[in-house]
PDB file of C-alpha atoms in Angstrom:
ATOM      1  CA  UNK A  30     -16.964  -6.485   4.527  1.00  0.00           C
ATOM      2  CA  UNK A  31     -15.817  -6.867   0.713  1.00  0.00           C
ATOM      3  CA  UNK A  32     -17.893  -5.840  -2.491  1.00  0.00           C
ATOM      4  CA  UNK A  33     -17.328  -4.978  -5.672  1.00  0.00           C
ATOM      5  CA  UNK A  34     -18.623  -1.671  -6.857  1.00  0.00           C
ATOM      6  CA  UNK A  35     -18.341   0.409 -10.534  1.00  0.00           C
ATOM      7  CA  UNK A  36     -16.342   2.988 -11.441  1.00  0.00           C
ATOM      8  CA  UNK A  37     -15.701   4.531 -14.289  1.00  0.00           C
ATOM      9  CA  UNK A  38     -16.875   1.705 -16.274  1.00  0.00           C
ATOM     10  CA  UNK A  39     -14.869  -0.642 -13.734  1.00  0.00           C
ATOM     11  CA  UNK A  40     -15.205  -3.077 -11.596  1.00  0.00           C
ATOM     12  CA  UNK A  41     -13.468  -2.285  -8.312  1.00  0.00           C
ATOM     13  CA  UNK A  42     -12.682  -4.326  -5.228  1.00  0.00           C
ATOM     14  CA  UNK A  43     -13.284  -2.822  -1.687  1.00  0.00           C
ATOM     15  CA  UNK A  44     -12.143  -4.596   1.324  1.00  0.00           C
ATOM     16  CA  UNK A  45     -10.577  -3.930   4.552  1.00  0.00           C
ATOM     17  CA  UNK A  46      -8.066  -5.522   6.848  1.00  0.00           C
ATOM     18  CA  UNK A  47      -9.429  -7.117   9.432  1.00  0.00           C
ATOM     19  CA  UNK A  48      -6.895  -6.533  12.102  1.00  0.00           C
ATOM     20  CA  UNK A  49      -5.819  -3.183  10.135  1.00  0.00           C
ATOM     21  CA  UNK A  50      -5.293  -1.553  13.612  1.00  0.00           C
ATOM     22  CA  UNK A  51      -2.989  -3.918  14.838  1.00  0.00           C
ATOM     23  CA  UNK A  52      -0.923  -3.490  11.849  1.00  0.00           C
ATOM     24  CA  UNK A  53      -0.850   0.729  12.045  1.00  0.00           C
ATOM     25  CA  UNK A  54       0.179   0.041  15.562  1.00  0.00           C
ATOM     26  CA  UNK A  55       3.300  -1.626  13.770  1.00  0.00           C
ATOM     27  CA  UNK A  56       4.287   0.525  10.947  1.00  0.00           C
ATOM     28  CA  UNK A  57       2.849   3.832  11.812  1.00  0.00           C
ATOM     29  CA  UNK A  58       5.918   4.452  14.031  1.00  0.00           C
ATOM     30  CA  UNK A  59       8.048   3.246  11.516  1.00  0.00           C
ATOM     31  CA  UNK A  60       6.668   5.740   8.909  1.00  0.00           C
ATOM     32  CA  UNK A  61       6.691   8.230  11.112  1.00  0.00           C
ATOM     33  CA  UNK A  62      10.316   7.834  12.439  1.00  0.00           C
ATOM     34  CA  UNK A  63      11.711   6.941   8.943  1.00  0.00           C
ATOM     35  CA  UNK A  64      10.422   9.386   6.308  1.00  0.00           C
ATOM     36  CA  UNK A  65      10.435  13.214   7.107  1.00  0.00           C
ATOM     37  CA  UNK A  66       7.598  14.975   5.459  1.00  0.00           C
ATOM     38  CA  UNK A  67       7.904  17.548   2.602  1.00  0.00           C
ATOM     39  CA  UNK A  68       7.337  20.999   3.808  1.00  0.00           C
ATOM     40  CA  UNK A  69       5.257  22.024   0.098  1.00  0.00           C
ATOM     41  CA  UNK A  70       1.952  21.036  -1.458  1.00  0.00           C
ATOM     42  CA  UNK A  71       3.354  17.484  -2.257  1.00  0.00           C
ATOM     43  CA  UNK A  72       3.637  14.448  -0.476  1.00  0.00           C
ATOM     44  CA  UNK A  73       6.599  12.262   0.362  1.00  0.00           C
ATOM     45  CA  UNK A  74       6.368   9.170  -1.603  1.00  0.00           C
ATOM     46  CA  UNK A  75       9.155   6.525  -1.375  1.00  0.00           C
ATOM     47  CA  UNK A  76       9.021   5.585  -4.764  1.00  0.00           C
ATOM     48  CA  UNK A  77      11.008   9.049  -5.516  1.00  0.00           C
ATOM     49  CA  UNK A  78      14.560   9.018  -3.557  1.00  0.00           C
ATOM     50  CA  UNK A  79      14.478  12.281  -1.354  1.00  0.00           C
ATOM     51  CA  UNK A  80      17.863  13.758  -1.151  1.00  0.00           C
ATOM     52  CA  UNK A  81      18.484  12.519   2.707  1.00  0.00           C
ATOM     53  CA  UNK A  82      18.776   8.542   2.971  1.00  0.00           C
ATOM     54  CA  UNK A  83      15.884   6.980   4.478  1.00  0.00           C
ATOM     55  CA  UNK A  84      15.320   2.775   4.622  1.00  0.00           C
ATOM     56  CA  UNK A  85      11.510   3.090   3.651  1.00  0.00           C
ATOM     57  CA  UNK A  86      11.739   3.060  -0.385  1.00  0.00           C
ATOM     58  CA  UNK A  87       9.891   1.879  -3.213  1.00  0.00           C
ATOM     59  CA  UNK A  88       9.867  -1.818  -2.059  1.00  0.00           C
ATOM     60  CA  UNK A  89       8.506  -2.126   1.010  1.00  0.00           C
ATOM     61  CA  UNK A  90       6.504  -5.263  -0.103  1.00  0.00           C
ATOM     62  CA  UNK A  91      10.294  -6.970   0.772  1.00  0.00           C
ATOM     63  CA  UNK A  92      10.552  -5.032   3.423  1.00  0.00           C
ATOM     64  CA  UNK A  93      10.764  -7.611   6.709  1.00  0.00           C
ATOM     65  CA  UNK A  94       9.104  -4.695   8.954  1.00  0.00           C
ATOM     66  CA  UNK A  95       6.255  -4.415   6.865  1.00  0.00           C
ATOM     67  CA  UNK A  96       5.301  -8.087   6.489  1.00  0.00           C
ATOM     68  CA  UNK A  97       2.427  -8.410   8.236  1.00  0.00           C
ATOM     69  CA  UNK A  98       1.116  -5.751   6.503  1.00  0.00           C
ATOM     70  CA  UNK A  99       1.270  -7.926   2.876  1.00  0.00           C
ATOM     71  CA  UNK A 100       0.705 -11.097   5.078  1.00  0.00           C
ATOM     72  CA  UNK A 101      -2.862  -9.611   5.331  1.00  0.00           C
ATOM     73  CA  UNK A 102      -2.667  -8.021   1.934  1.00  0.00           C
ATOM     74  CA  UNK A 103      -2.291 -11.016  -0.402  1.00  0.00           C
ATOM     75  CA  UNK A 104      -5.733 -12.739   0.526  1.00  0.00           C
ATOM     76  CA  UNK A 105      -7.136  -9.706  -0.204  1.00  0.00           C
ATOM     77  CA  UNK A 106      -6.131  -9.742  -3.535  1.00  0.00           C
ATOM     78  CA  UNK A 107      -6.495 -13.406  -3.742  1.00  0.00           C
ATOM     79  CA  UNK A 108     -10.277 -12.436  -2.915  1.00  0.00           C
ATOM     80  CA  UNK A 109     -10.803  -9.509  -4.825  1.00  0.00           C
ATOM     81  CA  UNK A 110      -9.968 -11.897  -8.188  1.00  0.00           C
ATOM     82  CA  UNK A 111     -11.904 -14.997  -7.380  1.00  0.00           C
ATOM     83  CA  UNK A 112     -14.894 -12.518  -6.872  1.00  0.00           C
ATOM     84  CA  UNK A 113     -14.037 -11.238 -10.503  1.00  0.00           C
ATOM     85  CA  UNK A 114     -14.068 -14.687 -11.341  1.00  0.00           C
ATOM     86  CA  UNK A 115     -10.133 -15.004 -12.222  1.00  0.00           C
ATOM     87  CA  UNK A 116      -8.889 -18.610 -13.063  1.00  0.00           C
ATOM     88  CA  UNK A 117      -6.294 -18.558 -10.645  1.00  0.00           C
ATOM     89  CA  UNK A 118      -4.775 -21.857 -12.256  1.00  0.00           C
ATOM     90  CA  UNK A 119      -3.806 -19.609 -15.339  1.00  0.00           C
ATOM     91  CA  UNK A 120      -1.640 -16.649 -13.541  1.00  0.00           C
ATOM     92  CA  UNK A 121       0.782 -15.956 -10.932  1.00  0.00           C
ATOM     93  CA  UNK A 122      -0.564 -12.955  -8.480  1.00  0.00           C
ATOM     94  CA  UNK A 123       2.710 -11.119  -6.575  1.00  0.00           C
ATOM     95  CA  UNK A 124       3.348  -7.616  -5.568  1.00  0.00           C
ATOM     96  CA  UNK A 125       5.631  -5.387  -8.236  1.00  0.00           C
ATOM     97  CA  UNK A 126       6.160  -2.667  -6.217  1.00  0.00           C
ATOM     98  CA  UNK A 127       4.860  -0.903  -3.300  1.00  0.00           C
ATOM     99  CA  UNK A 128       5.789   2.281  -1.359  1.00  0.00           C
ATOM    100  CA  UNK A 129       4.934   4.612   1.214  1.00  0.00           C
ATOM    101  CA  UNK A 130       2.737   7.865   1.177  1.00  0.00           C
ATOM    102  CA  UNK A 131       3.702  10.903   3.887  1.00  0.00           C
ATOM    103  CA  UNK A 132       0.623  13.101   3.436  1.00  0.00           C
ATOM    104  CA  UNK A 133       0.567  16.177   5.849  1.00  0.00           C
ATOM    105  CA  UNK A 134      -2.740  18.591   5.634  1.00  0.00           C
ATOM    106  CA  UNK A 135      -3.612  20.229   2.275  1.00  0.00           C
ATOM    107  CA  UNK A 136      -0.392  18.104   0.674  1.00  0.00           C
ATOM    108  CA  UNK A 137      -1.735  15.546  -2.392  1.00  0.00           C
ATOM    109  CA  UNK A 138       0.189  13.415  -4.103  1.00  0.00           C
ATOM    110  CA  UNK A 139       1.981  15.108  -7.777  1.00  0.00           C
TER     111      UNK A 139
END
């Protein structure tokens, strides 16, 4: 289910996946065999280059073993701007950048 709620003053787009759990089965693993989590209050993000090499980084939108992932993603978004009432015929809509979050308990995000 899709709506668009208010916050802050603006409008926001919530969706979900449809076949979202198909997908974690996919790149959960990955995550979890590819990035090593921080041991402090932050997260890992892949949009900061940890000291140890690691192929997850700050692009996964080009990343091959995430494509299904922004398969799904980009009707989404698609969505979410026709609903605003975007004129499509007047813009491009791509991905700039995307990364990964490695959130342990009690860690946030600096």
């Amino acid at each position: 289910m899709s709506n668009i709620s208010k916050w802050f003053g603006k409008a926001i787009y919530i969706t979900a996946l449809d076949n979202f759990e198909e997908i974690n089965k996919e790149i959960v693993p990955l995550i979890n065999s590819e990035i090593v989590p921080t041991n402090s209050q932050y997260a890992r993000t892949t949009d900061i280059k940890p000291n140890e090499l690691q192929s997850i980084d700050d692009n996964v939108h080009h990343d091959e073993r995430f494509k299904k992932l922004f398969d799904a993603i980009q009707p989404k978004i698609i969505e979410a701007l026709e609903m605003q009432h975007i004129n499509l015929d007047l813009l491009e809509v791509y991905i700039t950048k995307a990364w990964t979050t490695y959130t342990v308990k009690e860690q946030y995000i600096h």
